[in-house]
CSV table of C-alpha atoms and ligand atoms in Angstrom, one decimal:
chain,number,residue,atom,x,y,z
A,1,UNK,CA,-163.9,-27.2,84.3
A,2,UNK,CA,-163.1,-25.4,81.0
A,3,UNK,CA,-161.4,-22.1,81.6
A,4,UNK,CA,-157.8,-22.5,78.6
A,5,UNK,CA,-158.9,-23.9,74.8
A,6,UNK,CA,-157.1,-23.7,72.0
A,7,UNK,CA,-158.7,-23.0,68.0
A,8,UNK,CA,-157.4,-24.5,64.6
A,9,UNK,CA,-157.8,-22.3,62.5
A,10,UNK,CA,-159.5,-18.5,62.2
A,11,UNK,CA,-162.4,-18.7,59.2
A,12,UNK,CA,-165.8,-18.0,60.4
A,13,UNK,CA,-166.1,-20.8,62.4
A,14,UNK,CA,-162.9,-20.6,64.6
A,15,UNK,CA,-163.6,-16.7,65.0
A,16,UNK,CA,-167.8,-16.9,65.8
A,17,UNK,CA,-166.2,-19.8,68.4
A,18,UNK,CA,-163.7,-17.9,69.5
A,19,UNK,CA,-166.0,-14.5,70.2
A,20,UNK,CA,-168.7,-16.5,72.4
A,21,UNK,CA,-165.8,-18.6,74.2
A,22,UNK,CA,-164.7,-15.5,75.2
A,23,UNK,CA,-168.2,-14.3,76.3
A,24,UNK,CA,-168.5,-16.9,78.8
A,25,UNK,CA,-165.0,-16.3,80.0
A,26,UNK,CA,-162.6,-18.6,78.4
A,27,UNK,CA,-159.3,-17.5,77.8
A,28,UNK,CA,-158.8,-19.0,73.7
A,29,UNK,CA,-155.8,-19.1,71.3
A,30,UNK,CA,-156.2,-19.0,68.3
A,31,UNK,CA,-154.1,-20.9,65.2
A,32,UNK,CA,-154.2,-19.6,62.2
A,33,UNK,CA,-151.5,-21.4,59.2
A,34,UNK,CA,-152.6,-19.0,57.0
A,35,UNK,CA,-151.5,-14.9,57.0
A,36,UNK,CA,-154.2,-13.4,58.3
A,37,UNK,CA,-157.5,-14.7,59.6
A,38,UNK,CA,-160.6,-15.7,57.1
A,39,UNK,CA,-160.1,-18.9,55.8
A,40,UNK,CA,-162.5,-19.5,52.6
A,41,UNK,CA,-164.4,-15.4,53.2
A,42,UNK,CA,-161.7,-13.9,51.8
A,43,UNK,CA,-160.4,-11.3,49.2
A,44,UNK,CA,-157.7,-11.3,47.0
A,45,UNK,CA,-155.7,-8.2,46.4
A,46,UNK,CA,-156.2,-6.7,42.8
A,47,UNK,CA,-154.9,-3.9,40.5
A,48,UNK,CA,-156.5,-1.7,41.6
A,49,UNK,CA,-158.5,-3.0,44.7
A,50,UNK,CA,-159.5,-6.2,45.7
A,51,UNK,CA,-161.9,-9.0,44.8
A,52,UNK,CA,-163.5,-11.6,46.8
A,53,UNK,CA,-162.7,-14.8,45.5
A,54,UNK,CA,-163.9,-16.9,48.1
A,55,UNK,CA,-167.7,-17.0,49.2
A,56,UNK,CA,-169.2,-14.7,46.6
A,57,UNK,CA,-172.2,-13.7,49.8
A,58,UNK,CA,-174.4,-14.7,52.5
A,59,UNK,CA,-177.9,-15.2,54.1
A,60,UNK,CA,-178.3,-14.9,57.4
A,61,UNK,CA,-182.0,-17.0,57.7
A,62,UNK,CA,-180.9,-17.2,61.7
A,63,UNK,CA,-181.8,-13.5,63.0
A,64,UNK,CA,-179.0,-14.6,65.5
A,65,UNK,CA,-176.3,-14.2,63.1
A,66,UNK,CA,-177.2,-11.0,61.9
A,67,UNK,CA,-177.3,-10.0,65.7
A,68,UNK,CA,-173.8,-12.0,65.8
A,69,UNK,CA,-172.8,-10.2,63.6
A,70,UNK,CA,-173.4,-6.7,64.4
A,71,UNK,CA,-172.5,-7.3,67.9
A,72,UNK,CA,-168.9,-8.6,67.2
A,73,UNK,CA,-168.0,-7.5,64.2
A,74,UNK,CA,-170.4,-4.1,63.5
A,75,UNK,CA,-172.5,-3.2,61.5
A,76,UNK,CA,-170.4,-1.3,59.6
A,77,UNK,CA,-168.3,-4.0,58.2
A,78,UNK,CA,-171.5,-5.5,56.0
A,79,UNK,CA,-173.7,-4.8,54.0
A,80,UNK,CA,-176.9,-6.1,51.6
A,81,UNK,CA,-175.5,-6.6,47.7
A,82,UNK,CA,-178.7,-4.7,46.0
A,83,UNK,CA,-177.9,-6.8,42.5
A,84,UNK,CA,-180.4,-8.9,40.5
A,85,UNK,CA,-179.1,-12.8,40.6
A,86,UNK,CA,-180.1,-15.0,38.0
A,87,UNK,CA,-179.8,-18.7,37.4
A,88,UNK,CA,-180.2,-20.7,34.1
A,89,UNK,CA,-182.2,-22.7,33.6
A,90,UNK,CA,-182.5,-26.5,32.5
A,91,UNK,CA,-183.3,-25.0,28.9
A,92,UNK,CA,-180.6,-22.6,29.2
A,93,UNK,CA,-183.4,-19.1,29.5
A,94,UNK,CA,-182.3,-17.5,32.2
A,95,UNK,CA,-184.7,-16.8,35.5
A,96,UNK,CA,-183.9,-14.3,38.1
A,97,UNK,CA,-183.8,-15.9,41.6
A,98,UNK,CA,-186.2,-14.9,44.4
A,99,UNK,CA,-185.8,-11.9,46.3
A,100,UNK,CA,-183.7,-12.4,49.1
A,101,UNK,CA,-181.3,-10.2,51.6
A,102,UNK,CA,-177.4,-11.2,50.1
A,103,UNK,CA,-174.6,-9.8,52.1
A,104,UNK,CA,-171.3,-9.4,51.7
A,105,UNK,CA,-168.1,-7.4,53.8
A,106,UNK,CA,-167.6,-4.0,52.9
A,107,UNK,CA,-165.6,-2.5,51.2
A,108,UNK,CA,-164.3,-6.4,51.2
A,109,UNK,CA,-165.2,-9.7,52.6
A,110,UNK,CA,-162.2,-10.0,55.2
A,111,UNK,CA,-164.0,-7.0,56.9
A,112,UNK,CA,-165.8,-8.9,58.3
A,113,UNK,CA,-163.6,-11.3,59.2
A,114,UNK,CA,-160.8,-9.0,60.3
A,115,UNK,CA,-163.4,-7.3,62.7
A,116,UNK,CA,-164.2,-10.0,64.6
A,117,UNK,CA,-160.4,-11.3,65.2
A,118,UNK,CA,-159.6,-7.7,66.4
A,119,UNK,CA,-159.9,-8.6,70.0
A,120,UNK,CA,-158.6,-12.3,69.8
A,121,UNK,CA,-155.4,-13.3,70.7
A,122,UNK,CA,-154.3,-15.6,66.9
A,123,UNK,CA,-151.0,-17.3,66.3
A,124,UNK,CA,-150.8,-16.5,62.5
A,125,UNK,CA,-148.4,-18.1,60.2
A,126,UNK,CA,-148.5,-21.1,62.7
A,127,UNK,CA,-150.2,-24.6,61.0
A,128,UNK,CA,-151.0,-26.9,64.4
A,129,UNK,CA,-149.6,-30.8,62.9
A,130,UNK,CA,-150.5,-32.7,66.1
A,131,UNK,CA,-152.7,-32.4,69.6
A,132,UNK,CA,-150.4,-33.6,72.3
A,133,UNK,CA,-152.3,-35.1,75.2
A,134,UNK,CA,-150.9,-34.2,78.1
A,135,UNK,CA,-152.2,-35.6,82.4
A,136,UNK,CA,-156.3,-34.9,80.5
A,137,UNK,CA,-154.7,-31.8,79.1
A,138,UNK,CA,-153.9,-31.0,75.6
A,139,UNK,CA,-150.3,-29.5,73.5
A,140,UNK,CA,-150.5,-28.5,70.3
A,141,UNK,CA,-147.5,-29.0,68.2
A,142,UNK,CA,-147.1,-26.6,64.9
A,143,UNK,CA,-144.2,-28.0,62.4
A,144,UNK,CA,-142.3,-25.1,63.0
A,145,UNK,CA,-141.5,-27.4,66.2
A,146,UNK,CA,-143.1,-25.1,68.4
A,147,UNK,CA,-145.4,-26.1,71.0
A,148,UNK,CA,-148.5,-24.6,72.6
A,149,UNK,CA,-151.2,-24.8,75.5
A,150,UNK,CA,-151.4,-26.6,77.8
A,151,UNK,CA,-155.5,-26.1,77.2
A,152,UNK,CA,-158.8,-27.8,78.6
A,153,UNK,CA,-160.3,-28.0,75.2
A,154,UNK,CA,-159.3,-28.1,71.8
A,155,UNK,CA,-161.7,-26.9,68.2
A,156,UNK,CA,-160.7,-28.0,65.6
A,157,UNK,CA,-162.3,-25.8,62.4
A,158,UNK,CA,-160.1,-27.1,59.6
A,159,UNK,CA,-161.9,-28.9,56.5
A,160,UNK,CA,-162.1,-32.4,57.0
A,161,UNK,CA,-159.0,-33.7,55.2
A,162,UNK,CA,-156.6,-31.4,57.2
A,163,UNK,CA,-159.0,-32.4,60.5
A,164,UNK,CA,-158.1,-35.7,59.6
A,165,UNK,CA,-154.7,-35.3,58.6
A,166,UNK,CA,-154.2,-33.5,62.2
A,167,UNK,CA,-156.2,-36.4,64.3
A,168,UNK,CA,-154.2,-39.2,62.6
A,169,UNK,CA,-150.6,-37.6,63.5
A,170,UNK,CA,-152.2,-37.3,66.9
A,171,UNK,CA,-152.7,-41.0,67.8
A,172,UNK,CA,-156.5,-40.4,67.8
A,173,UNK,CA,-156.9,-43.1,64.9
A,174,UNK,CA,-160.9,-43.6,65.4
A,175,UNK,CA,-162.0,-39.8,65.3
A,176,UNK,CA,-158.9,-40.1,62.1
A,177,UNK,CA,-161.1,-42.7,60.9
A,178,UNK,CA,-165.0,-40.9,61.7
A,179,UNK,CA,-164.0,-37.8,58.8
A,180,UNK,CA,-163.7,-40.9,55.4
A,181,UNK,CA,-166.8,-39.8,54.7
A,182,UNK,CA,-166.7,-36.2,54.9
A,183,UNK,CA,-163.4,-36.3,53.1
A,184,UNK,CA,-165.3,-37.6,50.2
A,185,UNK,CA,-168.1,-35.1,49.8
A,186,UNK,CA,-165.2,-31.7,49.0
A,187,UNK,CA,-165.0,-30.5,46.3
A,188,UNK,CA,-162.2,-28.2,44.8
A,189,UNK,CA,-162.9,-25.0,43.4
A,190,UNK,CA,-160.8,-23.1,40.4
A,191,UNK,CA,-162.0,-19.2,41.0
A,192,UNK,CA,-160.6,-16.4,39.0
A,193,UNK,CA,-161.6,-12.9,38.7
A,194,UNK,CA,-160.9,-10.6,35.5
A,195,UNK,CA,-160.7,-7.4,34.7
A,196,UNK,CA,-162.8,-4.7,32.2
A,197,UNK,CA,-161.0,-1.6,31.7
A,198,UNK,CA,-164.7,-0.7,30.4
A,199,UNK,CA,-167.7,-1.6,32.2
A,200,UNK,CA,-169.3,-4.5,30.8
A,201,UNK,CA,-173.6,-4.6,30.4
A,202,UNK,CA,-175.3,-7.4,31.8
A,203,UNK,CA,-178.8,-8.0,32.8
A,204,UNK,CA,-177.5,-9.9,36.3
A,205,UNK,CA,-174.8,-8.7,38.8
A,206,UNK,CA,-174.4,-12.9,39.8
A,207,UNK,CA,-175.7,-15.8,37.5
A,208,UNK,CA,-175.7,-19.4,38.6
A,209,UNK,CA,-174.8,-21.1,35.2
A,210,UNK,CA,-175.3,-23.9,33.7
A,211,UNK,CA,-172.1,-24.4,31.6
A,212,UNK,CA,-169.5,-27.3,30.9
A,213,UNK,CA,-167.3,-24.9,32.8
A,214,UNK,CA,-168.7,-22.2,34.8
A,215,UNK,CA,-171.1,-22.3,37.8
A,216,UNK,CA,-171.2,-18.9,38.8
A,217,UNK,CA,-170.2,-15.0,37.3
A,218,UNK,CA,-170.3,-12.3,39.2
A,219,UNK,CA,-169.9,-8.2,39.0
A,220,UNK,CA,-167.5,-8.1,42.2
A,221,UNK,CA,-167.7,-3.9,41.5
A,222,UNK,CA,-171.4,-4.0,42.2
A,223,UNK,CA,-171.1,-5.0,45.8
A,224,UNK,CA,-171.4,-2.1,48.4
A,225,UNK,CA,-168.1,0.0,48.7
A,226,UNK,CA,-165.9,-1.5,45.9
A,227,UNK,CA,-165.2,1.8,44.7
A,228,UNK,CA,-163.6,0.4,41.3
A,229,UNK,CA,-162.3,2.2,37.8
A,230,UNK,CA,-163.6,-0.4,35.6
A,231,UNK,CA,-165.6,-3.8,36.6
A,232,UNK,CA,-164.1,-7.1,38.6
A,233,UNK,CA,-165.8,-10.1,37.7
A,234,UNK,CA,-165.0,-13.1,39.9
A,235,UNK,CA,-165.9,-15.8,37.7
A,236,UNK,CA,-166.1,-19.8,39.6
A,237,UNK,CA,-165.6,-23.3,38.1
A,238,UNK,CA,-167.7,-26.3,38.6
A,239,UNK,CA,-166.9,-29.4,40.4
A,240,UNK,CA,-166.4,-32.0,38.2
A,241,UNK,CA,-164.7,-29.7,35.8
A,242,UNK,CA,-161.8,-28.6,38.5
A,243,UNK,CA,-161.7,-32.3,39.7
A,244,UNK,CA,-160.8,-32.6,36.4
A,245,UNK,CA,-158.1,-29.6,35.8
A,246,UNK,CA,-157.2,-29.6,39.0
A,247,UNK,CA,-153.4,-30.1,37.9
A,248,UNK,CA,-153.9,-28.0,34.5
A,249,UNK,CA,-152.0,-24.4,34.5
A,250,UNK,CA,-153.6,-21.3,35.3
A,251,UNK,CA,-152.6,-19.7,32.6
A,252,UNK,CA,-155.0,-22.6,30.3
A,253,UNK,CA,-157.6,-23.0,33.3
A,254,UNK,CA,-158.3,-18.7,33.2
A,255,UNK,CA,-158.7,-19.0,29.4
A,256,UNK,CA,-160.8,-21.6,29.4
A,257,UNK,CA,-163.0,-20.0,32.1
A,258,UNK,CA,-162.4,-16.5,30.3
A,259,UNK,CA,-164.1,-18.6,27.4
A,260,UNK,CA,-167.0,-20.1,29.2
A,261,UNK,CA,-167.3,-16.0,30.2
A,262,UNK,CA,-167.7,-15.0,27.3
A,263,UNK,CA,-170.4,-17.9,26.0
A,264,UNK,CA,-172.2,-17.5,29.7
A,265,UNK,CA,-172.9,-13.7,28.8
A,266,UNK,CA,-172.4,-13.6,25.7
A,267,UNK,CA,-169.8,-11.0,25.8
A,268,UNK,CA,-167.2,-11.0,23.1
A,269,UNK,CA,-164.8,-8.8,25.0
A,270,UNK,CA,-161.9,-9.8,26.1
A,271,UNK,CA,-161.0,-9.2,29.6
A,272,UNK,CA,-157.6,-7.0,30.3
A,273,UNK,CA,-156.6,-8.7,33.4
A,274,UNK,CA,-157.0,-12.5,35.2
A,275,UNK,CA,-155.9,-13.1,38.3
A,276,UNK,CA,-156.7,-16.8,39.6
A,277,UNK,CA,-157.0,-19.0,42.6
A,278,UNK,CA,-157.5,-22.6,43.1
A,279,UNK,CA,-159.2,-23.9,46.2
A,280,UNK,CA,-158.5,-27.5,46.8
A,281,UNK,CA,-161.5,-27.8,50.2
A,282,UNK,CA,-164.0,-24.8,48.8
A,283,UNK,CA,-167.5,-26.7,50.1
A,284,UNK,CA,-168.7,-29.9,51.4
A,285,UNK,CA,-171.8,-31.9,49.1
A,286,UNK,CA,-172.8,-33.4,52.3
A,287,UNK,CA,-176.4,-33.8,52.8
A,288,UNK,CA,-177.3,-34.7,56.0
A,289,UNK,CA,-174.9,-32.6,58.3
A,290,UNK,CA,-174.9,-33.2,62.5
A,291,UNK,CA,-174.3,-29.0,63.1
A,292,UNK,CA,-171.3,-30.0,65.1
A,293,UNK,CA,-168.9,-32.9,67.1
A,294,UNK,CA,-167.7,-33.6,70.3
A,295,UNK,CA,-165.6,-35.6,71.7
A,296,UNK,CA,-166.4,-35.3,75.3
A,297,UNK,CA,-163.7,-38.2,76.5
A,298,UNK,CA,-160.6,-36.3,74.4
A,299,UNK,CA,-162.9,-32.7,75.2
A,300,UNK,CA,-162.2,-31.8,71.3
A,301,UNK,CA,-165.2,-30.1,69.6
A,302,UNK,CA,-165.2,-29.8,65.7
A,303,UNK,CA,-167.1,-26.9,64.2
A,304,UNK,CA,-166.6,-25.5,60.1
A,305,UNK,CA,-169.4,-25.3,57.5
A,306,UNK,CA,-169.1,-28.9,56.3
A,307,UNK,CA,-170.9,-30.1,59.5
A,308,UNK,CA,-173.4,-27.7,58.5
A,309,UNK,CA,-174.3,-27.3,55.0
A,310,UNK,CA,-171.4,-26.3,53.7
A,311,UNK,CA,-172.5,-21.6,53.6
A,312,UNK,CA,-170.8,-19.0,56.1
A,313,UNK,CA,-173.9,-19.2,58.0
A,314,UNK,CA,-173.6,-23.0,58.6
A,315,UNK,CA,-170.5,-22.5,59.9
A,316,UNK,CA,-171.5,-19.5,62.2
A,317,UNK,CA,-174.3,-22.1,62.7
A,318,UNK,CA,-172.2,-24.8,63.4
A,319,UNK,CA,-170.1,-22.8,65.9
A,320,UNK,CA,-172.1,-21.5,68.1
A,321,UNK,CA,-174.0,-25.2,68.5
A,322,UNK,CA,-170.8,-26.4,69.8
A,323,UNK,CA,-170.0,-23.8,72.3
A,324,UNK,CA,-173.7,-24.0,73.4
A,325,UNK,CA,-173.0,-27.6,73.8
A,326,UNK,CA,-169.9,-27.5,75.2
A,327,UNK,CA,-170.2,-23.9,77.8
A,328,UNK,CA,-174.7,-23.9,78.5
A,329,UNK,CA,-176.0,-20.6,78.9
B,1,FAD,P1,-162.6,-21.9,56.9
B,1,FAD,O1,-163.2,-21.0,56.4
B,1,FAD,O2,-161.9,-22.9,55.7
B,1,FAD,O3,-161.2,-21.7,58.0
B,1,FAD,C1,-160.4,-22.8,58.0
B,1,FAD,C2,-159.7,-21.9,58.2
B,1,FAD,O4,-158.4,-23.1,59.2
B,1,FAD,C3,-158.8,-21.8,56.9
B,1,FAD,O5,-158.3,-20.2,57.8
B,1,FAD,C4,-157.5,-22.7,57.3
B,1,FAD,O6,-156.0,-21.7,56.8
B,1,FAD,C5,-157.3,-22.5,58.9
B,1,FAD,N1,-156.4,-23.8,58.9
B,1,FAD,C6,-156.5,-25.2,58.3
B,1,FAD,N2,-155.9,-26.2,59.0
B,1,FAD,C7,-154.9,-25.4,59.9
B,1,FAD,C8,-153.6,-26.1,60.6
B,1,FAD,N3,-153.7,-27.5,60.7
B,1,FAD,N4,-153.0,-25.3,61.8
B,1,FAD,C9,-154.0,-23.8,61.7
B,1,FAD,N5,-154.9,-23.6,60.8
B,1,FAD,C10,-155.4,-24.6,60.0
B,1,FAD,N6,-170.9,-20.0,51.1
B,1,FAD,C11,-171.8,-18.7,51.4
B,1,FAD,O7,-172.5,-18.9,52.2
B,1,FAD,N7,-171.7,-18.9,49.9
B,1,FAD,C12,-171.5,-18.6,49.0
B,1,FAD,O8,-171.2,-17.4,48.1
B,1,FAD,C13,-169.8,-18.8,49.1
B,1,FAD,N8,-169.4,-19.3,47.9
B,1,FAD,C14,-168.4,-20.1,48.1
B,1,FAD,C15,-167.6,-20.0,47.3
B,1,FAD,C16,-166.1,-20.2,47.2
B,1,FAD,C17,-164.9,-20.6,45.9
B,1,FAD,C18,-165.2,-21.0,48.0
B,1,FAD,C19,-164.5,-21.9,48.3
B,1,FAD,C20,-166.5,-21.4,49.4
B,1,FAD,C21,-167.6,-20.6,49.3
B,1,FAD,N9,-168.7,-20.6,50.1
B,1,FAD,C22,-169.9,-20.1,50.1
B,1,FAD,C23,-168.4,-21.4,51.9
B,1,FAD,C24,-167.6,-20.9,52.8
B,1,FAD,O9,-166.6,-19.8,52.7
B,1,FAD,C25,-167.7,-21.6,53.7
B,1,FAD,O10,-168.7,-22.1,54.2
B,1,FAD,C26,-166.7,-21.3,55.0
B,1,FAD,O11,-166.9,-19.4,54.9
B,1,FAD,C27,-166.3,-21.2,56.1
B,1,FAD,O12,-165.3,-20.9,57.4
B,1,FAD,P2,-165.6,-22.0,58.7
B,1,FAD,O13,-164.8,-21.3,59.3
B,1,FAD,O14,-165.7,-23.5,58.6
B,1,FAD,O15,-163.7,-22.4,57.3
């Protein structure tokens, strides 16, 4: 019987699993290596506000996802980003994306995960490095030597490389090897937030570009509830360029990204402020994903976006699928 579960990671997958297990009367403990919850649905503090430097927006094609967010995070924590969205076609011309509800956290992306985590037992700044099996139960060891447990089952929601390392340290070699392929599909992403005191005039608030450097640029200040003086724009470099510049200095990277921003938007203004962030594990390019993994013999589950389409909504679907598998209603 599964009564106590440990969850590694407090991104959307970990928090979804925690909430859904809680509803089924399972005692849940979540462990997070960073200072707070959110994972890649994050916002960086910038002068005068914050900028979403990870996930830009999310879709909710499955009504169950909207229902979950309404019930567990509350209606006030998210809303539709009423922007204009365009992409550059192969000829370099701009075209509009089809209309679709694109959701964001309000007043920043982390509002959602903050609300979701409010009733959950989370131990932050704690990186789990080893799972120790003891008479059919698990104890978790963190990098400061702390022990947590025992638990009947463990759910790991870390990206594939971090999950693989955890398994390898835990003498779960067979499980670690299953992650060779997913690890290869993970792509890095250089992100920058750039500030213009004088607002720019652009035809779109969100732009998917065809550029040797940039993949995406967006006017973060156009999202609901941001209330910025001036405009913060968020720039994401494409995976190939990010990979090649993984070890380039942030100063050089942001200089190249700003030049590309001017090329893409045709604006010649220099930003008044720049902040950068390097994502080593940004997204998974895997196309056929199993949704989640459950290893019945070990009572170990895996959930996360990389198992379900590589997006925010996928992280939810993955965690929900896993919980339904472990504890059918
Ligand atoms: P994560 O959010 O990565 O959560 C995993 C958590 O585990 C992290 O908090 C991590 O710190 C923690 N962790 C890892 N190892 C350990 C350990 N050993 N011990 C303790 N804690 C650990 N998605 C969209 O839908 N739309 C977008 O526009 C979009 N844009 C994106 C742009 C960028 C630059 C990036 C990086 C991502 C983007 N995504 C987008 C993807 C989206 O952010 C993810 O799909 C989603 O947030 C993943 O949630 P998750 O819970 O699966 O993983």
